PDB file of N, CA, C and O in Angstrom:
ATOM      1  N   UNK A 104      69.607   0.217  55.697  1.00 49.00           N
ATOM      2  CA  UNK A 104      70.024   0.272  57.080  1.00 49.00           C
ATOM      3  C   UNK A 104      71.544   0.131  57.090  1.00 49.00           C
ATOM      4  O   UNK A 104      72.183  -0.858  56.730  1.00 49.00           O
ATOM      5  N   UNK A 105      72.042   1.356  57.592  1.00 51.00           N
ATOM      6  CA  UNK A 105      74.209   1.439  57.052  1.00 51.00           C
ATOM      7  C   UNK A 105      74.456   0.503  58.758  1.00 51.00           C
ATOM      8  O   UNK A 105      75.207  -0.439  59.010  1.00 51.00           O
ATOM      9  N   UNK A 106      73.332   1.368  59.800  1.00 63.00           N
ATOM     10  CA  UNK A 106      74.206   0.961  61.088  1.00 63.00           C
ATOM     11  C   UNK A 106      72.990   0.931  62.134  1.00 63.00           C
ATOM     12  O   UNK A 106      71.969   1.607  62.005  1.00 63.00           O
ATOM     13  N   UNK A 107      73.264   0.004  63.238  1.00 60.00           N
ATOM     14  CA  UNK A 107      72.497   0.078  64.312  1.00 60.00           C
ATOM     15  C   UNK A 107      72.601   1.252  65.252  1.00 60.00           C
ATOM     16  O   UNK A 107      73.671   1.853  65.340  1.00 60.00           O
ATOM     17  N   UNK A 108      71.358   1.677  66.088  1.00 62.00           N
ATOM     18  CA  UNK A 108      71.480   2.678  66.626  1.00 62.00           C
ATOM     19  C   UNK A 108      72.328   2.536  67.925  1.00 62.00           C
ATOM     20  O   UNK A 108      72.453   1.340  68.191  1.00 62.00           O
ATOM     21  N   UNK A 109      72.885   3.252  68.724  1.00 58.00           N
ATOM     22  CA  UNK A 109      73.395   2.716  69.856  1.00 58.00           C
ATOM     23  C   UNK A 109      72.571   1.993  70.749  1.00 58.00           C
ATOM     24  O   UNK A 109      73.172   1.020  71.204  1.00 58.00           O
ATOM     25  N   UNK A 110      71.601   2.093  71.098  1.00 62.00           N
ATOM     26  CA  UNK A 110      70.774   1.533  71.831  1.00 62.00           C
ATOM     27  C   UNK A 110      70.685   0.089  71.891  1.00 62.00           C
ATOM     28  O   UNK A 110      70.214  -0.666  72.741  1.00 62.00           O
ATOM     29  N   UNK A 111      71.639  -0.241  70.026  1.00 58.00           N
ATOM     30  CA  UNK A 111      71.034  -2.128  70.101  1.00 58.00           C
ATOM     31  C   UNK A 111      72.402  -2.871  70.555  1.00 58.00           C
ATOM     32  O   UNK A 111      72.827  -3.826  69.905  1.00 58.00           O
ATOM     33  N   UNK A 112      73.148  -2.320  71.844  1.00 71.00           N
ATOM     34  CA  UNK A 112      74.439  -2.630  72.052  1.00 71.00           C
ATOM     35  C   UNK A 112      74.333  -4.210  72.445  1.00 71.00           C
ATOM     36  O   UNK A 112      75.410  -4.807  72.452  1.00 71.00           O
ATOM     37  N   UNK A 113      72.996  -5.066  72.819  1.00 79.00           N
ATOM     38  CA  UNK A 113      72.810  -5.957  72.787  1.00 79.00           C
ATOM     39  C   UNK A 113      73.460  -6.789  71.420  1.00 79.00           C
ATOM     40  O   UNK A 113      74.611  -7.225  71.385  1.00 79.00           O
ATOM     41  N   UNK A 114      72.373  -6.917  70.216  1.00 82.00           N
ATOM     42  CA  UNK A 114      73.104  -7.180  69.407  1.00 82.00           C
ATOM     43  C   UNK A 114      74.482  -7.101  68.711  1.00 82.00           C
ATOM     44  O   UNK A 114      74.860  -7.602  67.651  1.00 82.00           O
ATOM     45  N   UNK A 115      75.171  -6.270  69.683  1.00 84.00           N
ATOM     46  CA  UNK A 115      76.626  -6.081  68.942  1.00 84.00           C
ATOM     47  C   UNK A 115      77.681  -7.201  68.407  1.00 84.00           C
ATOM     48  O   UNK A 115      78.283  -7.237  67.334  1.00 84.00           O
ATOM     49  N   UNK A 116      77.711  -8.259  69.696  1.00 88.00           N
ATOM     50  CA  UNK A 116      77.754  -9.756  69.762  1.00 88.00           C
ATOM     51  C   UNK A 116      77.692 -10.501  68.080  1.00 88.00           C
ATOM     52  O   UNK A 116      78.607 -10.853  67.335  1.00 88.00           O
ATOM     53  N   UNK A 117      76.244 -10.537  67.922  1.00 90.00           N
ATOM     54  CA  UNK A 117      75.692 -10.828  66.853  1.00 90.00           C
ATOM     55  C   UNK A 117      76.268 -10.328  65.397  1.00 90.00           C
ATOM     56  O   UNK A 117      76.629 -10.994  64.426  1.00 90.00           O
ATOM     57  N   UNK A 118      76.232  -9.290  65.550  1.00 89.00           N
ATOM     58  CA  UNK A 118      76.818  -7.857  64.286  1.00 89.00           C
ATOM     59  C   UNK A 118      78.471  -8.377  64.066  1.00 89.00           C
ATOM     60  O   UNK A 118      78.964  -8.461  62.942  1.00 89.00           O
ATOM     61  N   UNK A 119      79.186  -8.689  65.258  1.00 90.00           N
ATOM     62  CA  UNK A 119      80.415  -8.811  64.658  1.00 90.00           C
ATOM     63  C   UNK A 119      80.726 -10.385  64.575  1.00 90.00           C
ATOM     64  O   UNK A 119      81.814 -10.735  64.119  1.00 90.00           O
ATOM     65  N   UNK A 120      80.028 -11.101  64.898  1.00 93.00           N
ATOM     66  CA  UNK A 120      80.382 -12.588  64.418  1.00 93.00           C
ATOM     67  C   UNK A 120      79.518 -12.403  62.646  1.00 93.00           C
ATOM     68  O   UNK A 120      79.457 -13.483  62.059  1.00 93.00           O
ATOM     69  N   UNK A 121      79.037 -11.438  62.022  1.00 94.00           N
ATOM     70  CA  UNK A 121      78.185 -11.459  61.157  1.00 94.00           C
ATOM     71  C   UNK A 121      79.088 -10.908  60.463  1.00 94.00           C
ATOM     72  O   UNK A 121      79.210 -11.383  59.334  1.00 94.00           O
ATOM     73  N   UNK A 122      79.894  -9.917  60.787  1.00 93.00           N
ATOM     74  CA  UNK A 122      81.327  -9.449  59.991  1.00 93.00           C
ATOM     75  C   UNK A 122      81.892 -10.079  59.636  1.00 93.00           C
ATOM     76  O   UNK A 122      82.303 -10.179  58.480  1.00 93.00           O
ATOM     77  N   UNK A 123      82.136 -10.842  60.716  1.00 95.00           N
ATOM     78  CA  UNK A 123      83.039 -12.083  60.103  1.00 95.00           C
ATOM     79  C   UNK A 123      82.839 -13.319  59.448  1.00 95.00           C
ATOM     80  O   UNK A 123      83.520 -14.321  59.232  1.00 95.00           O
ATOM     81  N   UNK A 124      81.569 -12.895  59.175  1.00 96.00           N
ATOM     82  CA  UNK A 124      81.006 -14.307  58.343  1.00 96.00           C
ATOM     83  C   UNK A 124      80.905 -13.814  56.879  1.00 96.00           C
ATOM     84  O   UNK A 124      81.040 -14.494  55.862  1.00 96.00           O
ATOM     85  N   UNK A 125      80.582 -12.207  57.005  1.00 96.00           N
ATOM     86  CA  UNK A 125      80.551 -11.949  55.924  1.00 96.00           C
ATOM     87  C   UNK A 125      81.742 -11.450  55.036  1.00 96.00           C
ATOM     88  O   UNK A 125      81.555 -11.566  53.825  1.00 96.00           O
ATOM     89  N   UNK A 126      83.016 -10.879  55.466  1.00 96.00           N
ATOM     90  CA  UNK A 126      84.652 -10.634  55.354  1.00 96.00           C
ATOM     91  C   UNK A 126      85.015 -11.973  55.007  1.00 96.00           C
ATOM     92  O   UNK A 126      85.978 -11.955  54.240  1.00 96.00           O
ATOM     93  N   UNK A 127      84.522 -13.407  55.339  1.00 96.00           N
ATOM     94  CA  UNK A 127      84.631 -14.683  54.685  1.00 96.00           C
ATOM     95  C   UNK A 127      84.169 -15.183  53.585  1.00 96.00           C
ATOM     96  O   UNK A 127      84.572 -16.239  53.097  1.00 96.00           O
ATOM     97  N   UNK A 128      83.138 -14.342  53.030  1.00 95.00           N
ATOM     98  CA  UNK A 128      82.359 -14.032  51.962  1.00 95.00           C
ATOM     99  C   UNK A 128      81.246 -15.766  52.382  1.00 95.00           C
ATOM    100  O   UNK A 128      80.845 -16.458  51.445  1.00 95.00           O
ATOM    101  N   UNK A 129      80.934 -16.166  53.924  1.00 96.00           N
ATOM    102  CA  UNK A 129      80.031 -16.721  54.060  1.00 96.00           C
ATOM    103  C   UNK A 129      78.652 -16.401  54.024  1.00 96.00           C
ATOM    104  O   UNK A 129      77.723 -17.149  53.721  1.00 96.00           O
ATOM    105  N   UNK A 130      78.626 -15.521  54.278  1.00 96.00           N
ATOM    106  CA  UNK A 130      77.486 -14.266  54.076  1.00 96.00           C
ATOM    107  C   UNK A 130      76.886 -13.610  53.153  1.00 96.00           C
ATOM    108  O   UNK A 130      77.843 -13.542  52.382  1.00 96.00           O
ATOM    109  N   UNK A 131      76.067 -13.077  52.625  1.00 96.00           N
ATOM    110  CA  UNK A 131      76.302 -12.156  51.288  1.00 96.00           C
ATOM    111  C   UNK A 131      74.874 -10.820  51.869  1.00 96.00           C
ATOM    112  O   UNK A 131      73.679 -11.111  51.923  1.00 96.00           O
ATOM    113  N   UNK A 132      75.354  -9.684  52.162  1.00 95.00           N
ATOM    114  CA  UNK A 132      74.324  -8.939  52.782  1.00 95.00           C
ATOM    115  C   UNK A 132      75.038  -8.049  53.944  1.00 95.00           C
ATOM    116  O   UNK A 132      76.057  -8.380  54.549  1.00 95.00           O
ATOM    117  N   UNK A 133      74.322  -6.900  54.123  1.00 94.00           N
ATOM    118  CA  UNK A 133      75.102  -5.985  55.172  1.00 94.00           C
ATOM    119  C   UNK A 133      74.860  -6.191  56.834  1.00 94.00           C
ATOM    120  O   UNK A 133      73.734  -5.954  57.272  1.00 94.00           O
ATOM    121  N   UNK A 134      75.913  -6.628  57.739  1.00 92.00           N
ATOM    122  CA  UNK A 134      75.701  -7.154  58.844  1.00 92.00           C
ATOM    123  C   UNK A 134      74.858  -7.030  59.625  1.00 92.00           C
ATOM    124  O   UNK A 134      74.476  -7.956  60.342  1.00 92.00           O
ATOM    125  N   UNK A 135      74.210  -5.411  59.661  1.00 88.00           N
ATOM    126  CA  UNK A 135      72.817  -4.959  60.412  1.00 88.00           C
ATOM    127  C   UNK A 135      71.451  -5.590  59.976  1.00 88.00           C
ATOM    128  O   UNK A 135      70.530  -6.008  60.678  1.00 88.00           O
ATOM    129  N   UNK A 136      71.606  -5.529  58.427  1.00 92.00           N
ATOM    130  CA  UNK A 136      70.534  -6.301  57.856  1.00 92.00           C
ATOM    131  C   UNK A 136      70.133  -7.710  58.464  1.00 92.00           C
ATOM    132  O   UNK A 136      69.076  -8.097  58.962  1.00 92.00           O
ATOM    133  N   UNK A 137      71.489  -8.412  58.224  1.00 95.00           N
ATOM    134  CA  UNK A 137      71.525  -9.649  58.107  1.00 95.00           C
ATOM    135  C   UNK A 137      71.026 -10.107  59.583  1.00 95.00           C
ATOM    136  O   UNK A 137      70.220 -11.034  59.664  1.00 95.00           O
ATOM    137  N   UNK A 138      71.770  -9.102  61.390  1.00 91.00           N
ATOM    138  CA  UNK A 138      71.533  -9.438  62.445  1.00 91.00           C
ATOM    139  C   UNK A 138      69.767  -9.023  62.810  1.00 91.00           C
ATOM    140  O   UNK A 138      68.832  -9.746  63.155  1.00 91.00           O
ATOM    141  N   UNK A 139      69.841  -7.766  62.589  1.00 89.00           N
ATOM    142  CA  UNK A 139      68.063  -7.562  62.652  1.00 89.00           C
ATOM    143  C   UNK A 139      67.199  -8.988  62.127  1.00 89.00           C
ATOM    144  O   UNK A 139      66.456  -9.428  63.005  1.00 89.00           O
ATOM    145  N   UNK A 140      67.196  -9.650  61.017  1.00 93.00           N
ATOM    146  CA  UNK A 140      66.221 -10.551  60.625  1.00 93.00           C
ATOM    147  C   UNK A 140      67.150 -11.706  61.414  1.00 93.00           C
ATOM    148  O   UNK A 140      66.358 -12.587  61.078  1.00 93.00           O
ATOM    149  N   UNK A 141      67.841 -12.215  61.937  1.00 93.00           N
ATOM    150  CA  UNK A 141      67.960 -13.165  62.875  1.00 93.00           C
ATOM    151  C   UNK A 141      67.280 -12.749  64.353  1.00 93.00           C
ATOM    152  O   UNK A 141      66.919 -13.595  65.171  1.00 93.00           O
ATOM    153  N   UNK A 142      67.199 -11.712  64.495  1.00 90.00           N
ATOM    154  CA  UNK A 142      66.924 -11.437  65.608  1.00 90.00           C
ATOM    155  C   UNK A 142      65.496 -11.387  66.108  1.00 90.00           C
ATOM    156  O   UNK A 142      65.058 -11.921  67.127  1.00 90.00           O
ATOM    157  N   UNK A 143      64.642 -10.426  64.939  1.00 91.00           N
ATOM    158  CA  UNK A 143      63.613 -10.549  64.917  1.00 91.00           C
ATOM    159  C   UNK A 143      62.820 -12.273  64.633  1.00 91.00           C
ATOM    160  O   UNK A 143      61.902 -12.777  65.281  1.00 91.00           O
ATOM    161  N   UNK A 144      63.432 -12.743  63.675  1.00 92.00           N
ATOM    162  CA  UNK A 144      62.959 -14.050  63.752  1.00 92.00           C
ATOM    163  C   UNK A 144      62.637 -14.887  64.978  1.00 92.00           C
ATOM    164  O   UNK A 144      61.551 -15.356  65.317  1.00 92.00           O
ATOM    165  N   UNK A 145      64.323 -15.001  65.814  1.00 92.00           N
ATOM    166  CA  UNK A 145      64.352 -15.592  66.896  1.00 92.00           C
ATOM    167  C   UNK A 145      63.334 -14.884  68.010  1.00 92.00           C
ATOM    168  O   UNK A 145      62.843 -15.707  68.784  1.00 92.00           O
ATOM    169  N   UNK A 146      62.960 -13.592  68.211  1.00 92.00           N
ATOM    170  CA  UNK A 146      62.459 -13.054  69.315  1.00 92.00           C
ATOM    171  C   UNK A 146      61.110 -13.545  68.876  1.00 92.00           C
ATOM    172  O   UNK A 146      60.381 -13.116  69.770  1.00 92.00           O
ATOM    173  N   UNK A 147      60.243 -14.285  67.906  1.00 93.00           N
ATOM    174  CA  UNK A 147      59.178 -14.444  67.960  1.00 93.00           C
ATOM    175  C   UNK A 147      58.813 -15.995  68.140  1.00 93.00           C
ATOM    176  O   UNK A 147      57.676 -16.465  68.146  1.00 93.00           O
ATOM    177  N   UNK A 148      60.124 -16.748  68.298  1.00 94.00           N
ATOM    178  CA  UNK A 148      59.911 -18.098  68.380  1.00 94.00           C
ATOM    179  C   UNK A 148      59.962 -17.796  69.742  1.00 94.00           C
ATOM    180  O   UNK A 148      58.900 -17.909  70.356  1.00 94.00           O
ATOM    181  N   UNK A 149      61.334 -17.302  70.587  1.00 94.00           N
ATOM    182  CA  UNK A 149      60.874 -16.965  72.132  1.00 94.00           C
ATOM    183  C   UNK A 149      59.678 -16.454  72.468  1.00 94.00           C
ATOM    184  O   UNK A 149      59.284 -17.023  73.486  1.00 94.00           O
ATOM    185  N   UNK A 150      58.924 -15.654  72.090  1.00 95.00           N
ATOM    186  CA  UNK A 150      57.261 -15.122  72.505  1.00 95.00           C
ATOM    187  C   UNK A 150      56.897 -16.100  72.518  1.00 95.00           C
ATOM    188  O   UNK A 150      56.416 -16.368  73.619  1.00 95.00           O
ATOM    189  N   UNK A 151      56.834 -17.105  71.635  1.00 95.00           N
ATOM    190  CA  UNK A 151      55.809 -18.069  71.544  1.00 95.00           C
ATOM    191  C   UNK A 151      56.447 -19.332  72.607  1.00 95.00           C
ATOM    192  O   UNK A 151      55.609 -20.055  73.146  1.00 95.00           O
ATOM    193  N   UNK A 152      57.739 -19.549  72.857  1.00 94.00           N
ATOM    194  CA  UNK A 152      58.193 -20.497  73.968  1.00 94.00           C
ATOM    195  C   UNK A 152      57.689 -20.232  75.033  1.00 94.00           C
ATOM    196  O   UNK A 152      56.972 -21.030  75.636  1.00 94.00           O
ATOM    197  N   UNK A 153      58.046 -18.772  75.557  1.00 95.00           N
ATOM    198  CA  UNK A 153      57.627 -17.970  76.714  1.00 95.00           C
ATOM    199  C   UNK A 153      55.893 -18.539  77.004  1.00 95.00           C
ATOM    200  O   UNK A 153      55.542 -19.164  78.005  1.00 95.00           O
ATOM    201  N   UNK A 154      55.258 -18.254  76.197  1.00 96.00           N
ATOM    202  CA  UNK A 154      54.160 -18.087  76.013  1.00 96.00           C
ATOM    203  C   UNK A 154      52.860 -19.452  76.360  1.00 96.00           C
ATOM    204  O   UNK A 154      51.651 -19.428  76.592  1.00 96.00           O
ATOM    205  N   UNK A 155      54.223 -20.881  76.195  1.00 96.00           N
ATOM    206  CA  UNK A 155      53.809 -22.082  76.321  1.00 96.00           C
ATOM    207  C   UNK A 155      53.532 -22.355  74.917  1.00 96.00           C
ATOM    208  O   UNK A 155      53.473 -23.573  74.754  1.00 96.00           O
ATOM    209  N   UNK A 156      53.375 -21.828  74.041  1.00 96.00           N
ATOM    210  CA  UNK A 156      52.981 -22.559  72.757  1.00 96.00           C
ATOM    211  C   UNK A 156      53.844 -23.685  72.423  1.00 96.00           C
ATOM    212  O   UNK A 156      53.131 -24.530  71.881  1.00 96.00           O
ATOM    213  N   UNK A 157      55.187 -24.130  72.505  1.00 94.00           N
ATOM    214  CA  UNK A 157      56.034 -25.253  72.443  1.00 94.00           C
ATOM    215  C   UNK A 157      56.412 -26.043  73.504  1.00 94.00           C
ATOM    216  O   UNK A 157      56.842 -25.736  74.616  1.00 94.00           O
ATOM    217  N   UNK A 158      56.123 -27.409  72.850  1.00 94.00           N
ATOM    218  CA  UNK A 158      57.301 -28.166  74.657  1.00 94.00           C
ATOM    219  C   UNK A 158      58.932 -27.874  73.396  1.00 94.00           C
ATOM    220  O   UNK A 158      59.242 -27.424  72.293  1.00 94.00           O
ATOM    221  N   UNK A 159      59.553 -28.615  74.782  1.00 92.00           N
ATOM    222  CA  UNK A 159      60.604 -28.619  74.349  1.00 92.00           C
ATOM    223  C   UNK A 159      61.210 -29.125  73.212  1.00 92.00           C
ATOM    224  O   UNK A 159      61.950 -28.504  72.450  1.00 92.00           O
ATOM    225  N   UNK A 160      60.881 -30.214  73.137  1.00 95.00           N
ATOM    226  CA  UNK A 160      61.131 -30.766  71.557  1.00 95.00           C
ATOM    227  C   UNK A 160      61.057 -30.067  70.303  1.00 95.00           C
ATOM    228  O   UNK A 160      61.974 -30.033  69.482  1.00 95.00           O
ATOM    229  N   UNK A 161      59.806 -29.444  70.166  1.00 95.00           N
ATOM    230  CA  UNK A 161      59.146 -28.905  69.188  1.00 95.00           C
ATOM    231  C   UNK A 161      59.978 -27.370  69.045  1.00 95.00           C
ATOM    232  O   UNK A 161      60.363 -26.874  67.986  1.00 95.00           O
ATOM    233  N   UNK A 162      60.150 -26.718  70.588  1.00 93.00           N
ATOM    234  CA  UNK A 162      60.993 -25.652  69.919  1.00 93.00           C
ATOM    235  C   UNK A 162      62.422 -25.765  69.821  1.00 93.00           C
ATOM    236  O   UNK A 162      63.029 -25.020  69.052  1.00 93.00           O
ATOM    237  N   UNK A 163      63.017 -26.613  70.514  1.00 95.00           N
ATOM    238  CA  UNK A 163      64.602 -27.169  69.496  1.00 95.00           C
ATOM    239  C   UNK A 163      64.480 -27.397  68.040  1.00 95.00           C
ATOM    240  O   UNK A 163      65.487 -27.179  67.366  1.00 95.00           O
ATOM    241  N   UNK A 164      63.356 -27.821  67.422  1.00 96.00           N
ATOM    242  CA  UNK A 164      63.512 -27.971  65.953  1.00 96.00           C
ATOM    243  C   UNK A 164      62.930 -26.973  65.520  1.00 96.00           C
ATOM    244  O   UNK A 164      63.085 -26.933  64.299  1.00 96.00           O
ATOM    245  N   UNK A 165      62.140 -25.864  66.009  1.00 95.00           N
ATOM    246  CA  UNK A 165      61.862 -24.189  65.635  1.00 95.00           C
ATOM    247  C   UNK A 165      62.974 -23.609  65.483  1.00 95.00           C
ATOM    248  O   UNK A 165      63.247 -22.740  64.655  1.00 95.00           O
ATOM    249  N   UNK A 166      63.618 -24.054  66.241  1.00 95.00           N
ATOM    250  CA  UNK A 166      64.865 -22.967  66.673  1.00 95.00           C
ATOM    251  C   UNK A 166      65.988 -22.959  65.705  1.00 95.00           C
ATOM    252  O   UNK A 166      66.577 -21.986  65.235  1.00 95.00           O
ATOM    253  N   UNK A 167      66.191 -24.334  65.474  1.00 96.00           N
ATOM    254  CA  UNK A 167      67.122 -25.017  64.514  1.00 96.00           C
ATOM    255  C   UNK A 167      66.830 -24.980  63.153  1.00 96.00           C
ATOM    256  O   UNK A 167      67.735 -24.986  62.319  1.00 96.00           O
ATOM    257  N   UNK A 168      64.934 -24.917  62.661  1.00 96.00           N
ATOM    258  CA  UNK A 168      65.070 -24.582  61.177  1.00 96.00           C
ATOM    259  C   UNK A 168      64.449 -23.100  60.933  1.00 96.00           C
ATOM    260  O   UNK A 168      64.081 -22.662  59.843  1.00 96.00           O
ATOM    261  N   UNK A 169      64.411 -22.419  62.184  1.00 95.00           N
ATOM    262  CA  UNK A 169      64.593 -21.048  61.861  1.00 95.00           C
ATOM    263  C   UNK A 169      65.931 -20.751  61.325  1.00 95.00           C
ATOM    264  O   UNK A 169      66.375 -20.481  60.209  1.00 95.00           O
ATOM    265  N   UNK A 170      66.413 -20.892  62.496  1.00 94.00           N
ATOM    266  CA  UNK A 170      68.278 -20.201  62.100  1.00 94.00           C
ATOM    267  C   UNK A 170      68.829 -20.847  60.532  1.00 94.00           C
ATOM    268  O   UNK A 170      69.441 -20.220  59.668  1.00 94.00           O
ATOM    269  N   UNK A 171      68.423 -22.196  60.498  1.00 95.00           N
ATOM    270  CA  UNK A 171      69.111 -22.098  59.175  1.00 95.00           C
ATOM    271  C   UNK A 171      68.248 -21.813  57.906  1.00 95.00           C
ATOM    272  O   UNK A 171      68.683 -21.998  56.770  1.00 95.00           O
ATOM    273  N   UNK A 172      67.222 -21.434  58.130  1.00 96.00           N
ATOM    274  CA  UNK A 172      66.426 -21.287  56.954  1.00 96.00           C
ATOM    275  C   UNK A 172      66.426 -19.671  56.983  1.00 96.00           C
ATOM    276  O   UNK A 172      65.889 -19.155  56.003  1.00 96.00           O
ATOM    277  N   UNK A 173      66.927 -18.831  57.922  1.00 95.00           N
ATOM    278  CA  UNK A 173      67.414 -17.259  57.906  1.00 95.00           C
ATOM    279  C   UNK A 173      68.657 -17.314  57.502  1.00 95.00           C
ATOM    280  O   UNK A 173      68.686 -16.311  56.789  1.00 95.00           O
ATOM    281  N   UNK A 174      69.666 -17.752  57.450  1.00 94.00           N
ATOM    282  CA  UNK A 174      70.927 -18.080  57.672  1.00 94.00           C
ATOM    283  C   UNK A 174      71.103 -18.529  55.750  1.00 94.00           C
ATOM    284  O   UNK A 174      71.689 -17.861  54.899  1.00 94.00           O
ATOM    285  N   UNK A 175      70.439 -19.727  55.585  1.00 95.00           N
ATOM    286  CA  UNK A 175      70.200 -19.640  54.021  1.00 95.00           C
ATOM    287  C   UNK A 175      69.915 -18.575  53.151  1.00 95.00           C
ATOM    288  O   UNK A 175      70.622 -18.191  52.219  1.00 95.00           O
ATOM    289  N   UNK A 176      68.798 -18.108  53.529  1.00 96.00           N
ATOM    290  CA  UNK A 176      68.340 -16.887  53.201  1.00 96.00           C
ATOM    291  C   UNK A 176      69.386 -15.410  52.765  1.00 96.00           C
ATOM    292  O   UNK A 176      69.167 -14.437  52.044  1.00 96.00           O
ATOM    293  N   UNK A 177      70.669 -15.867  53.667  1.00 96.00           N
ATOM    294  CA  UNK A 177      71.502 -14.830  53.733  1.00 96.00           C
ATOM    295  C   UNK A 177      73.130 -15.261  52.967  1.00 96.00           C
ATOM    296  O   UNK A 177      74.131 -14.545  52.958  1.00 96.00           O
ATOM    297  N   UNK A 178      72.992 -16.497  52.433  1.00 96.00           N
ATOM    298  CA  UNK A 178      73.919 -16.953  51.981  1.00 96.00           C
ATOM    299  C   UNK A 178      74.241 -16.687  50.444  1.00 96.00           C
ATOM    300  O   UNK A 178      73.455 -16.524  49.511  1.00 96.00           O
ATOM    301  N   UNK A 179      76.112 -16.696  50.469  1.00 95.00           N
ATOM    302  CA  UNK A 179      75.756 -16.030  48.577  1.00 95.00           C
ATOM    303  C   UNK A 179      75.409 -16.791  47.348  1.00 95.00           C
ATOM    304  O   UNK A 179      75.396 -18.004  47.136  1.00 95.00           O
ATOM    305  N   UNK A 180      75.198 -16.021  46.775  1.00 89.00           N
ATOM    306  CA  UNK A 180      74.585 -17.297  45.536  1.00 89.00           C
ATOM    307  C   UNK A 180      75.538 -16.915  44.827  1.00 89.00           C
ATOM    308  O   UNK A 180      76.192 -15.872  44.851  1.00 89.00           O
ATOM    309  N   UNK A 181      75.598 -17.917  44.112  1.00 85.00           N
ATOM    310  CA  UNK A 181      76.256 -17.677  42.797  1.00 85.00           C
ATOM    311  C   UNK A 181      76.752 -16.841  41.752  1.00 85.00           C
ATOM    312  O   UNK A 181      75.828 -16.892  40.941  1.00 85.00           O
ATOM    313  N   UNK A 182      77.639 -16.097  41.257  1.00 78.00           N
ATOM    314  CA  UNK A 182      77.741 -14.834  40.766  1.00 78.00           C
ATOM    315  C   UNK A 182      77.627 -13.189  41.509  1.00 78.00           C
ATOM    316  O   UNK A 182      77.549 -12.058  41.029  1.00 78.00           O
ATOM    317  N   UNK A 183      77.657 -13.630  42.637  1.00 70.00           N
ATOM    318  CA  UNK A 183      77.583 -12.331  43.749  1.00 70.00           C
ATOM    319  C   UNK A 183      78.743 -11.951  44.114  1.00 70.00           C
ATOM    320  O   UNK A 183      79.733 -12.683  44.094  1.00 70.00           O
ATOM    321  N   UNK A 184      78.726 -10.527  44.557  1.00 64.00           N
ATOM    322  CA  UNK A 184      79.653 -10.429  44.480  1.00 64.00           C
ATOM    323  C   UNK A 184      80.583 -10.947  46.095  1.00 64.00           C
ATOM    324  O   UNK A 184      81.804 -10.798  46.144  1.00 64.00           O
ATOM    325  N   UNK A 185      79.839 -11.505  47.236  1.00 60.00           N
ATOM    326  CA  UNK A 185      80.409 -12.184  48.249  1.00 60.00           C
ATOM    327  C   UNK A 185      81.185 -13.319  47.622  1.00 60.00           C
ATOM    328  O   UNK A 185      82.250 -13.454  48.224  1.00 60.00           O
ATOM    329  N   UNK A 186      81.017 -14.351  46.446  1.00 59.00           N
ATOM    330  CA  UNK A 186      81.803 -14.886  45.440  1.00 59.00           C
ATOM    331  C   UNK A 186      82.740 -15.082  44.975  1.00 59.00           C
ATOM    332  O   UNK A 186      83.429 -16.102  44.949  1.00 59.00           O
ATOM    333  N   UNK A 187      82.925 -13.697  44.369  1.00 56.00           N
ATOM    334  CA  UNK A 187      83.671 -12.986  43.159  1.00 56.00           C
ATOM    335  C   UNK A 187      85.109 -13.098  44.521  1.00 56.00           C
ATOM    336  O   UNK A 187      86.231 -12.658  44.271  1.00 56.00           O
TER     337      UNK A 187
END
């Protein structure tokens, strides 16, 4: 995936704070990649907020070890070239 289609002008927001995480070499992964699986992640913890499946408590700490356990997920390791 090189680029989002126009249509996801929503996420654009997302895409360029992701540039810049990744031009910091905080990142390691291509910004569309990286915003799609935050996004999709998050839109299914909202279904399920929406939905009543969480009180509040419970989805502040969904929310919080989603993002960083996607967010990990996307971070560089060692010998990569976000690294180098």
């Amino acid at each position: 995936m090189n680029a989002l289609a126009p249509s996801a002008y929503p996420v654009a927001p997302l895409v360029s704070a992701i540039d810049r995480a990744v031009a910091q070499s905080a990142l390691d992964g291509g910004a569309a990649e990286i915003a799609v699986s935050i996004w999709v992640s998050l839109h299914g913890l909202v279904t399920l907020e929406l939905a009543g499946a969480f009180d509040a408590r419970t989805a502040d700490s969904a929310f919080r070890s989603t993002i960083l356990a996607t967010l990990r997920g996307w971070a560089p390791r060692p010998g990569s070239a976000a690294n180098s």
